[in-house]
mmCIF file of C-alpha atoms in Angstrom:
data_model
loop_
_atom_site.group_PDB
_atom_site.id
_atom_site.type_symbol
_atom_site.label_atom_id
_atom_site.label_comp_id
_atom_site.label_asym_id
_atom_site.label_seq_id
_atom_site.Cartn_x
_atom_site.Cartn_y
_atom_site.Cartn_z
ATOM 1 C CA MET A 1 0.000 0.000 0.000
ATOM 2 C CA ASP A 2 1.501 3.253 -1.046
ATOM 3 C CA GLU A 3 1.432 6.527 0.936
ATOM 4 C CA ARG A 4 -1.620 7.903 -0.885
ATOM 5 C CA GLU A 5 -3.747 4.876 -0.114
ATOM 6 C CA ALA A 6 -2.745 4.966 3.549
ATOM 7 C CA TYR A 7 -3.774 8.608 3.839
ATOM 8 C CA GLN A 8 -7.159 7.923 2.232
ATOM 9 C CA ARG A 9 -7.770 5.110 4.725
ATOM 10 C CA ASP A 10 -7.140 7.485 7.723
ATOM 11 C CA VAL A 11 -9.502 10.226 6.476
ATOM 12 C CA ILE A 12 -13.079 9.965 7.820
ATOM 13 C CA ILE A 13 -15.543 10.881 5.188
ATOM 14 C CA VAL A 14 -18.662 12.545 6.649
ATOM 15 C CA PRO A 15 -21.782 12.246 4.577
ATOM 16 C CA ASP A 16 -23.550 15.482 3.557
ATOM 17 C CA ASN A 17 -26.704 14.776 5.598
ATOM 18 C CA GLU A 18 -24.676 14.227 8.802
ATOM 19 C CA GLU A 19 -22.876 17.561 8.350
ATOM 20 C CA LYS A 20 -26.274 19.179 8.043
ATOM 21 C CA ASN A 21 -27.489 17.572 11.288
ATOM 22 C CA ILE A 22 -24.421 18.851 13.171
ATOM 23 C CA GLU A 23 -24.993 22.369 11.855
ATOM 24 C CA GLU A 24 -28.664 22.261 12.832
ATOM 25 C CA LYS A 25 -27.706 21.008 16.286
ATOM 26 C CA ASN A 26 -25.275 23.885 16.757
ATOM 27 C CA ASN A 27 -27.890 26.369 15.613
ATOM 28 C CA GLU A 28 -30.422 24.839 17.977
ATOM 29 C CA GLU A 29 -27.974 25.119 20.901
ATOM 30 C CA GLN A 30 -27.317 28.738 20.022
ATOM 31 C CA ASN A 31 -31.057 29.438 19.812
ATOM 32 C CA ASN A 32 -31.673 27.755 23.160
ATOM 33 C CA GLU A 33 -28.840 29.774 24.725
ATOM 34 C CA GLY A 34 -30.357 32.979 23.297
ATOM 35 C CA LYS A 35 -33.801 32.025 24.570
ATOM 36 C CA SER A 36 -32.348 31.274 28.012
ATOM 37 C CA LYS A 37 -30.649 34.682 28.182
ATOM 38 C CA LYS A 38 -33.835 36.405 27.046
ATOM 39 C CA LYS A 39 -35.813 34.492 29.672
ATOM 40 C CA TRP A 40 -33.454 35.601 32.447
ATOM 41 C CA ILE A 41 -33.598 39.204 31.228
ATOM 42 C CA ILE A 42 -37.393 39.087 31.302
ATOM 43 C CA LEU A 43 -37.439 37.452 34.749
ATOM 44 C CA SER A 44 -34.974 40.025 36.089
ATOM 45 C CA ALA A 45 -37.094 42.871 34.726
ATOM 46 C CA VAL A 46 -40.237 41.363 36.245
ATOM 47 C CA PHE A 47 -38.485 40.918 39.606
ATOM 48 C CA LEU A 48 -37.195 44.494 39.538
ATOM 49 C CA ALA A 49 -40.652 45.804 38.648
ATOM 50 C CA ALA A 50 -42.127 43.776 41.514
ATOM 51 C CA LEU A 51 -39.609 45.264 43.951
ATOM 52 C CA ILE A 52 -40.448 48.775 42.756
ATOM 53 C CA ALA A 53 -44.178 48.072 43.098
ATOM 54 C CA ILE A 54 -43.695 46.703 46.622
ATOM 55 C CA GLY A 55 -41.683 49.789 47.530
ATOM 56 C CA ILE A 56 -44.371 52.096 46.179
ATOM 57 C CA ILE A 57 -47.113 50.216 48.062
ATOM 58 C CA ALA A 58 -45.065 50.275 51.268
ATOM 59 C CA ALA A 59 -44.456 54.000 50.881
ATOM 60 C CA ILE A 60 -48.172 54.611 50.314
ATOM 61 C CA LYS A 61 -49.108 52.529 53.350
ATOM 62 C CA LEU A 62 -46.492 54.295 55.467
ATOM 63 C CA SER A 63 -47.807 57.649 54.296
ATOM 64 C CA ASP A 64 -51.390 56.600 55.014
ATOM 65 C CA SER A 65 -50.407 55.422 58.494
ATOM 66 C CA PHE A 66 -49.556 59.043 59.416
ATOM 67 C CA PRO A 67 -52.678 61.219 59.166
ATOM 68 C CA LYS A 68 -52.598 64.052 56.681
ATOM 69 C CA GLY A 69 -54.044 66.607 59.052
ATOM 70 C CA TYR A 70 -55.866 69.772 57.993
ATOM 71 C CA GLU A 71 -54.488 72.017 55.284
ATOM 72 C CA ASN A 72 -57.199 74.680 55.147
ATOM 73 C CA TYR A 73 -58.794 76.028 58.292
ATOM 74 C CA THR A 74 -59.406 79.393 59.898
ATOM 75 C CA VAL A 75 -58.832 80.700 63.403
ATOM 76 C CA GLN A 76 -61.017 83.727 64.102
ATOM 77 C CA LYS A 77 -60.294 85.781 67.214
ATOM 78 C CA GLU A 78 -63.395 86.890 69.121
ATOM 79 C CA GLN A 79 -64.038 88.836 72.307
ATOM 80 C CA TYR A 80 -66.267 88.334 75.326
ATOM 81 C CA PHE A 81 -67.246 91.884 76.249
ATOM 82 C CA VAL A 82 -69.152 93.190 79.255
ATOM 83 C CA GLU A 83 -69.181 96.758 80.546
ATOM 84 C CA TYR A 84 -71.183 97.393 83.720
ATOM 85 C CA SER A 85 -73.835 94.694 83.471
ATOM 86 C CA ASP A 86 -75.758 95.692 86.652
ATOM 87 C CA GLU A 87 -76.074 91.997 87.529
ATOM 88 C CA TYR A 88 -73.769 92.089 90.533
ATOM 89 C CA ASP A 89 -73.216 94.058 93.710
ATOM 90 C CA TYR A 90 -69.982 95.360 92.183
ATOM 91 C CA TRP A 91 -69.021 96.733 88.771
ATOM 92 C CA ASP A 92 -67.834 94.316 86.064
ATOM 93 C CA VAL A 93 -65.788 95.212 82.995
ATOM 94 C CA LEU A 94 -64.599 92.279 80.889
ATOM 95 C CA THR A 95 -62.638 92.250 77.635
ATOM 96 C CA VAL A 96 -61.656 88.618 77.074
ATOM 97 C CA GLU A 97 -60.198 87.719 73.684
ATOM 98 C CA TYR A 98 -60.227 84.069 72.576
ATOM 99 C CA PRO A 99 -59.753 82.132 69.293
ATOM 100 C CA GLN A 100 -62.390 80.036 67.511
ATOM 101 C CA LEU A 101 -61.586 77.385 64.946
ATOM 102 C CA SER A 102 -63.459 76.467 61.744
ATOM 103 C CA GLY A 103 -62.719 74.117 58.860
ATOM 104 C CA ILE A 104 -62.015 70.814 60.651
ATOM 105 C CA ASP A 105 -64.151 67.859 61.768
ATOM 106 C CA ASP A 106 -67.354 69.257 63.308
ATOM 107 C CA GLU A 107 -67.279 67.216 66.508
ATOM 108 C CA MET A 108 -63.599 67.914 67.123
ATOM 109 C CA GLN A 109 -64.099 71.566 66.235
ATOM 110 C CA THR A 110 -66.795 71.963 68.893
ATOM 111 C CA GLN A 111 -64.627 70.285 71.523
ATOM 112 C CA ILE A 112 -61.551 72.365 70.735
ATOM 113 C CA ASN A 113 -63.455 75.652 70.553
ATOM 114 C CA GLN A 114 -64.941 75.035 73.991
ATOM 115 C CA LEU A 115 -61.447 74.427 75.370
ATOM 116 C CA LEU A 116 -60.102 77.588 73.716
ATOM 117 C CA TYR A 117 -62.944 79.622 75.241
ATOM 118 C CA ASP A 118 -62.763 78.043 78.703
ATOM 119 C CA THR A 119 -59.024 78.670 78.926
ATOM 120 C CA ALA A 120 -59.498 82.347 78.128
ATOM 121 C CA MET A 121 -62.207 82.608 80.809
ATOM 122 C CA ASP A 122 -60.269 80.721 83.503
ATOM 123 C CA ARG A 123 -59.709 83.580 86.003
ATOM 124 C CA VAL A 124 -63.002 85.257 85.113
ATOM 125 C CA ASN A 125 -64.823 82.070 86.062
ATOM 126 C CA TYR A 126 -62.855 81.692 89.280
ATOM 127 C CA TRP A 127 -63.252 85.248 90.574
ATOM 128 C CA HIS A 128 -66.494 86.357 88.965
ATOM 129 C CA LEU A 129 -68.810 83.976 87.125
ATOM 130 C CA GLU A 130 -68.401 80.757 89.143
ATOM 131 C CA PRO A 131 -67.079 81.789 92.570
ATOM 132 C CA SER A 132 -66.665 79.288 95.376
ATOM 133 C CA ASP A 133 -67.976 80.048 98.853
ATOM 134 C CA ASP A 134 -64.520 81.275 99.877
ATOM 135 C CA VAL A 135 -64.352 83.598 96.856
ATOM 136 C CA LYS A 136 -67.860 84.898 97.592
ATOM 137 C CA ALA A 137 -66.743 85.768 101.114
ATOM 138 C CA PHE A 138 -63.699 87.536 99.664
ATOM 139 C CA GLN A 139 -65.969 89.440 97.261
ATOM 140 C CA GLU A 140 -68.174 90.686 100.086
ATOM 141 C CA GLU A 141 -65.149 92.036 101.923
ATOM 142 C CA HIS A 142 -63.072 93.479 99.076
ATOM 143 C CA PHE A 143 -64.920 93.808 95.760
ATOM 144 C CA SER A 144 -65.891 97.186 94.356
ATOM 145 C CA ILE A 145 -65.135 96.006 90.801
ATOM 146 C CA PHE A 146 -64.002 92.967 88.890
ATOM 147 C CA ALA A 147 -62.163 93.769 85.653
ATOM 148 C CA SER A 148 -60.362 91.384 83.346
ATOM 149 C CA ASP A 149 -58.412 92.045 80.157
ATOM 150 C CA VAL A 150 -57.302 88.940 78.229
ATOM 151 C CA ASN A 151 -55.353 89.069 74.971
ATOM 152 C CA CYS A 152 -54.601 85.911 72.997
ATOM 153 C CA ASP A 153 -51.923 85.199 70.425
ATOM 154 C CA VAL A 154 -52.136 82.225 68.060
ATOM 155 C CA THR A 155 -48.410 81.542 68.101
ATOM 156 C CA TYR A 156 -48.324 78.473 65.807
ATOM 157 C CA HIS A 157 -50.774 76.662 63.546
ATOM 158 C CA SER A 158 -49.954 73.595 61.467
ATOM 159 C CA GLN A 159 -51.840 70.700 59.896
ATOM 160 C CA TYR A 160 -51.611 68.903 63.250
ATOM 161 C CA LEU A 161 -51.057 71.436 66.034
ATOM 162 C CA LEU A 162 -52.570 74.694 67.257
ATOM 163 C CA SER A 163 -50.687 76.709 69.875
ATOM 164 C CA VAL A 164 -52.203 79.689 71.720
ATOM 165 C CA ASP A 165 -50.792 82.023 74.368
ATOM 166 C CA TYR A 166 -53.101 83.976 76.705
ATOM 167 C CA LYS A 167 -51.929 87.001 78.687
ATOM 168 C CA GLU A 168 -54.251 88.562 81.249
ATOM 169 C CA TYR A 169 -54.455 91.343 83.807
ATOM 170 C CA TYR A 170 -57.375 91.192 86.213
ATOM 171 C CA SER A 171 -58.502 93.262 89.184
ATOM 172 C CA ALA A 172 -60.071 91.142 91.890
ATOM 173 C CA GLY A 173 -61.755 93.943 93.808
ATOM 174 C CA ASN A 174 -59.930 97.165 92.952
ATOM 175 C CA PRO A 175 -57.951 98.129 89.827
ATOM 176 C CA VAL A 176 -55.405 100.140 91.775
ATOM 177 C CA TRP A 177 -54.661 97.934 94.774
ATOM 178 C CA MET A 178 -55.595 94.486 93.486
ATOM 179 C CA THR A 179 -54.305 94.011 89.925
ATOM 180 C CA ASN A 180 -52.630 90.723 88.982
ATOM 181 C CA GLY A 181 -50.980 89.606 85.776
ATOM 182 C CA THR A 182 -51.001 86.016 84.636
ATOM 183 C CA GLU A 183 -50.326 83.846 81.581
ATOM 184 C CA ARG A 184 -51.470 80.447 80.343
ATOM 185 C CA ALA A 185 -51.206 78.562 77.064
ATOM 186 C CA LEU A 186 -52.598 75.681 75.045
ATOM 187 C CA THR A 187 -51.058 73.389 72.453
ATOM 188 C CA ILE A 188 -53.763 71.194 70.933
ATOM 189 C CA ASN A 189 -53.726 68.154 68.650
ATOM 190 C CA LEU A 190 -56.254 69.067 65.929
ATOM 191 C CA LEU A 191 -56.887 65.408 65.075
ATOM 192 C CA THR A 192 -57.685 64.192 68.595
ATOM 193 C CA GLY A 193 -58.474 67.357 70.554
ATOM 194 C CA GLN A 194 -55.794 66.487 73.126
ATOM 195 C CA SER A 195 -54.252 69.423 74.966
ATOM 196 C CA TYR A 196 -50.610 68.614 75.786
ATOM 197 C CA ARG A 197 -49.285 69.402 79.249
ATOM 198 C CA LEU A 198 -45.633 70.273 79.728
ATOM 199 C CA GLU A 199 -45.054 67.044 81.682
ATOM 200 C CA ASP A 200 -46.569 65.069 78.760
ATOM 201 C CA ILE A 201 -43.717 66.005 76.456
ATOM 202 C CA LEU A 202 -40.733 66.807 78.697
ATOM 203 C CA GLU A 203 -39.096 65.290 81.756
ATOM 204 C CA VAL A 204 -39.458 68.075 84.314
ATOM 205 C CA ASN A 205 -36.802 67.423 86.967
ATOM 206 C CA ARG A 206 -34.033 69.267 88.783
ATOM 207 C CA GLU A 207 -31.771 69.238 85.726
ATOM 208 C CA PHE A 208 -34.542 70.723 83.607
ATOM 209 C CA ILE A 209 -35.230 73.433 86.199
ATOM 210 C CA ARG A 210 -31.520 74.325 86.234
ATOM 211 C CA LEU A 211 -31.594 74.728 82.446
ATOM 212 C CA TRP A 212 -34.832 76.735 82.607
ATOM 213 C CA ASP A 213 -33.482 79.005 85.352
ATOM 214 C CA LYS A 214 -30.163 79.531 83.543
ATOM 215 C CA THR A 215 -31.944 80.526 80.342
ATOM 216 C CA LEU A 216 -34.326 82.847 82.197
ATOM 217 C CA SER A 217 -31.515 84.368 84.279
ATOM 218 C CA ASP A 218 -29.354 84.975 81.203
ATOM 219 C CA ASP A 219 -32.270 86.689 79.461
ATOM 220 C CA GLU A 220 -32.997 88.895 82.463
ATOM 221 C CA ASP A 221 -29.353 89.317 83.523
ATOM 222 C CA THR A 222 -29.978 87.978 87.026
ATOM 223 C CA GLU A 223 -28.169 85.466 89.250
ATOM 224 C CA TYR A 224 -28.748 81.739 88.895
ATOM 225 C CA ALA A 225 -30.931 79.973 91.455
ATOM 226 C CA ASP A 226 -29.249 78.094 94.297
ATOM 227 C CA GLU A 227 -30.201 74.520 95.184
ATOM 228 C CA GLU A 228 -32.958 75.602 97.552
ATOM 229 C CA ASP A 229 -34.507 77.831 94.908
ATOM 230 C CA VAL A 230 -34.292 75.014 92.344
ATOM 231 C CA ASP A 231 -36.396 72.856 94.676
ATOM 232 C CA LEU A 232 -38.879 75.692 95.102
ATOM 233 C CA VAL A 233 -39.268 76.297 91.362
ATOM 234 C CA LEU A 234 -39.597 72.556 90.745
ATOM 235 C CA SER A 235 -42.520 72.537 93.187
ATOM 236 C CA TRP A 236 -44.148 75.281 91.101
ATOM 237 C CA PHE A 237 -43.862 73.191 87.950
ATOM 238 C CA LEU A 238 -44.963 69.965 89.664
ATOM 239 C CA PRO A 239 -47.175 71.014 92.584
ATOM 240 C CA GLU A 240 -48.961 67.654 92.853
ATOM 241 C CA GLU A 241 -45.666 65.795 93.256
ATOM 242 C CA ASN A 242 -43.688 68.332 95.247
ATOM 243 C CA GLY A 243 -46.260 69.917 97.493
ATOM 244 C CA SER A 244 -48.556 72.917 97.200
ATOM 245 C CA ASN A 245 -50.290 75.403 99.495
ATOM 246 C CA ASP A 246 -53.472 77.442 99.725
ATOM 247 C CA ILE A 247 -51.797 80.723 98.742
ATOM 248 C CA PHE A 248 -51.218 80.229 94.997
ATOM 249 C CA PHE A 249 -52.376 78.102 92.099
ATOM 250 C CA TYR A 250 -49.289 76.915 90.191
ATOM 251 C CA ASN A 251 -49.778 76.721 86.432
ATOM 252 C CA SER A 252 -46.962 75.548 84.155
ATOM 253 C CA PHE A 253 -47.433 76.133 80.428
ATOM 254 C CA PHE A 254 -45.731 76.035 77.054
ATOM 255 C CA TYR A 255 -46.428 77.122 73.508
ATOM 256 C CA ILE A 256 -44.748 76.811 70.112
ATOM 257 C CA THR A 257 -43.445 79.887 68.306
ATOM 258 C CA GLU A 258 -43.595 80.494 64.567
ATOM 259 C CA ASP A 259 -39.917 79.392 64.425
ATOM 260 C CA LYS A 260 -40.851 76.141 66.204
ATOM 261 C CA ASP A 261 -39.062 77.098 69.398
ATOM 262 C CA LEU A 262 -40.805 76.323 72.689
ATOM 263 C CA VAL A 263 -41.617 78.997 75.250
ATOM 264 C CA ILE A 264 -41.913 77.350 78.673
ATOM 265 C CA GLY A 265 -43.216 79.122 81.746
ATOM 266 C CA VAL A 266 -45.045 79.034 85.040
ATOM 267 C CA SER A 267 -47.633 81.358 86.610
ATOM 268 C CA LEU A 268 -48.541 81.796 90.268
ATOM 269 C CA ASP A 269 -52.177 82.859 90.587
ATOM 270 C CA PRO A 270 -53.383 84.001 94.033
ATOM 271 C CA VAL A 271 -56.027 81.859 95.723
ATOM 272 C CA LEU A 272 -57.487 84.643 97.884
ATOM 273 C CA GLU A 273 -55.647 87.299 99.950
ATOM 274 C CA ARG A 274 -52.563 87.378 97.727
ATOM 275 C CA ALA A 275 -54.814 89.060 95.146
ATOM 276 C CA ILE A 276 -54.279 92.217 97.245
ATOM 277 C CA THR A 277 -51.150 93.641 95.610
ATOM 278 C CA TYR A 278 -51.062 97.416 96.314
ATOM 279 C CA GLU A 279 -49.571 97.779 92.820
ATOM 280 C CA PRO A 280 -49.890 95.721 89.619
ATOM 281 C CA VAL A 281 -48.041 92.426 90.033
ATOM 282 C CA ASN A 282 -47.222 89.813 87.387
ATOM 283 C CA ARG A 283 -46.134 86.445 88.761
ATOM 284 C CA SER A 284 -45.520 84.750 85.397
ATOM 285 C CA LEU A 285 -42.037 83.683 84.288
ATOM 286 C CA SER A 286 -41.047 82.105 80.952
ATOM 287 C CA ALA A 287 -38.005 81.263 78.847
ATOM 288 C CA ARG A 288 -37.555 80.318 75.196
ATOM 289 C CA PHE A 289 -35.789 77.153 74.014
ATOM 290 C CA SER A 290 -34.763 75.583 70.734
ATOM 291 C CA LEU A 291 -35.483 71.906 70.105
ATOM 292 C CA GLU A 292 -31.784 71.078 70.436
ATOM 293 C CA GLU A 293 -31.651 72.561 73.941
ATOM 294 C CA LEU A 294 -34.517 70.319 75.056
ATOM 295 C CA GLU A 295 -33.321 67.110 73.377
ATOM 296 C CA ASP A 296 -32.151 65.428 76.601
ATOM 297 C CA PHE A 297 -35.539 65.978 78.281
ATOM 298 C CA LYS A 298 -37.886 64.745 75.553
ATOM 299 C CA LYS A 299 -40.400 62.066 76.530
ATOM 300 C CA GLN A 300 -41.962 59.442 74.294
ATOM 301 C CA SER A 301 -45.033 61.285 73.030
ATOM 302 C CA ASP A 302 -46.991 61.511 69.794
ATOM 303 C CA PHE A 303 -46.554 65.282 70.184
ATOM 304 C CA TRP A 304 -43.009 65.050 68.859
ATOM 305 C CA ASP A 305 -44.110 63.122 65.757
ATOM 306 C CA LYS A 306 -46.668 65.818 65.002
ATOM 307 C CA TYR A 307 -44.169 68.552 65.819
ATOM 308 C CA GLU A 308 -41.488 67.149 63.485
ATOM 309 C CA LYS A 309 -43.891 66.793 60.556
ATOM 310 C CA SER A 310 -45.715 70.082 61.135
ATOM 311 C CA GLU A 311 -45.683 72.896 58.613
ATOM 312 C CA SER A 312 -47.418 76.228 59.029
ATOM 313 C CA VAL A 313 -50.886 76.171 57.419
ATOM 314 C CA GLY A 314 -54.265 77.750 58.051
ATOM 315 C CA GLU A 315 -55.291 81.371 58.534
ATOM 316 C CA VAL A 316 -55.623 83.526 61.655
ATOM 317 C CA LEU A 317 -58.027 86.468 61.541
ATOM 318 C CA PRO A 318 -57.957 89.372 64.023
ATOM 319 C CA CYS A 319 -60.833 90.183 66.330
ATOM 320 C CA THR A 320 -63.238 92.571 64.641
ATOM 321 C CA ASP A 321 -64.360 95.626 66.671
ATOM 322 C CA LYS A 322 -62.097 94.687 69.574
ATOM 323 C CA LYS A 323 -62.920 96.782 72.655
ATOM 324 C CA GLU A 324 -60.362 98.222 75.078
ATOM 325 C CA ASN A 325 -60.797 97.622 78.774
ATOM 326 C CA LEU A 326 -61.648 100.882 80.607
ATOM 327 C CA TRP A 327 -59.734 99.856 83.715
ATOM 328 C CA LEU A 328 -56.937 97.653 82.406
ATOM 329 C CA GLY A 329 -56.487 98.539 78.729
ATOM 330 C CA GLU A 330 -53.283 100.028 77.338
ATOM 331 C CA SER A 331 -54.399 103.597 78.044
ATOM 332 C CA ALA A 332 -56.036 102.884 81.418
ATOM 333 C CA GLY A 333 -55.076 105.132 84.305
ATOM 334 C CA VAL A 334 -54.003 102.241 86.532
ATOM 335 C CA TRP A 335 -50.641 102.143 84.720
ATOM 336 C CA ASP A 336 -49.955 105.818 85.490
ATOM 337 C CA TRP A 337 -50.935 105.682 89.150
ATOM 338 C CA GLU A 338 -48.342 106.916 91.622
ATOM 339 C CA TYR A 339 -47.658 103.908 93.815
#
């Protein structure tokens, strides 16, 4: 066998139809590989779309879990006015300004408006409209007139919170010798009608009183309180826990400013004889704080959730035809009296 014959014997001759089958098989494998890649691309896209949809649904549910609050409402200031009613054995002159809310849930609106009115009338009710037997006895001995002048300021209004500050001068018997100044405030949840107390949102303790006194003393350029005075002031803020007496009512308060600072204060309102002052006396003290300054004293409260998410909304309208108090108004003679 020569070299040519040997070579021909070693060569494998593939029939034409078998070559065609191999080519079709390769094409089929390539097609299957392409289909597999396309399938994974589609599955990945579907999975990504599902994740996005889940995220959107979760975001919507999270948003829905926090109430939207009220975007459009109005706070109209009004005035309770009486000038010599002839219903009492003494003169009465009352100019009590208070806010009234409209544009929220009717039931909640009624509840909140009653609270706003009652807070404005607090000292008027105590000394004049709803006197106790002890107050009636005090009236018989001392009253020639009861005058009250209350001015309110809607300091903050958001979709969740309404904050109001009330400042009052009242004369429990005589505008010259028995004039007292006081202050009180409300911060109300518009969704629930809850009025937050200072102790609901902050831990009021000795450390807090030291901070409060330092801030107040710096503002007024006075000396800081010693340890005994810290205990005394703490008893004013927490009279039920730290003791009280029958000389003063202790009323701690706070309100939010338009800059979202908190003004925190306390008022000492006379029970009976301390209403005799011999000159106008104001026993209200307050200091202003940023949120950062109060961070260490914050309590767990839904107030802070509402506070953080609050933005200024709503409209506040001034009192129309507001009257000035003859005895205690800005131009009243009591302020010019020679004491």
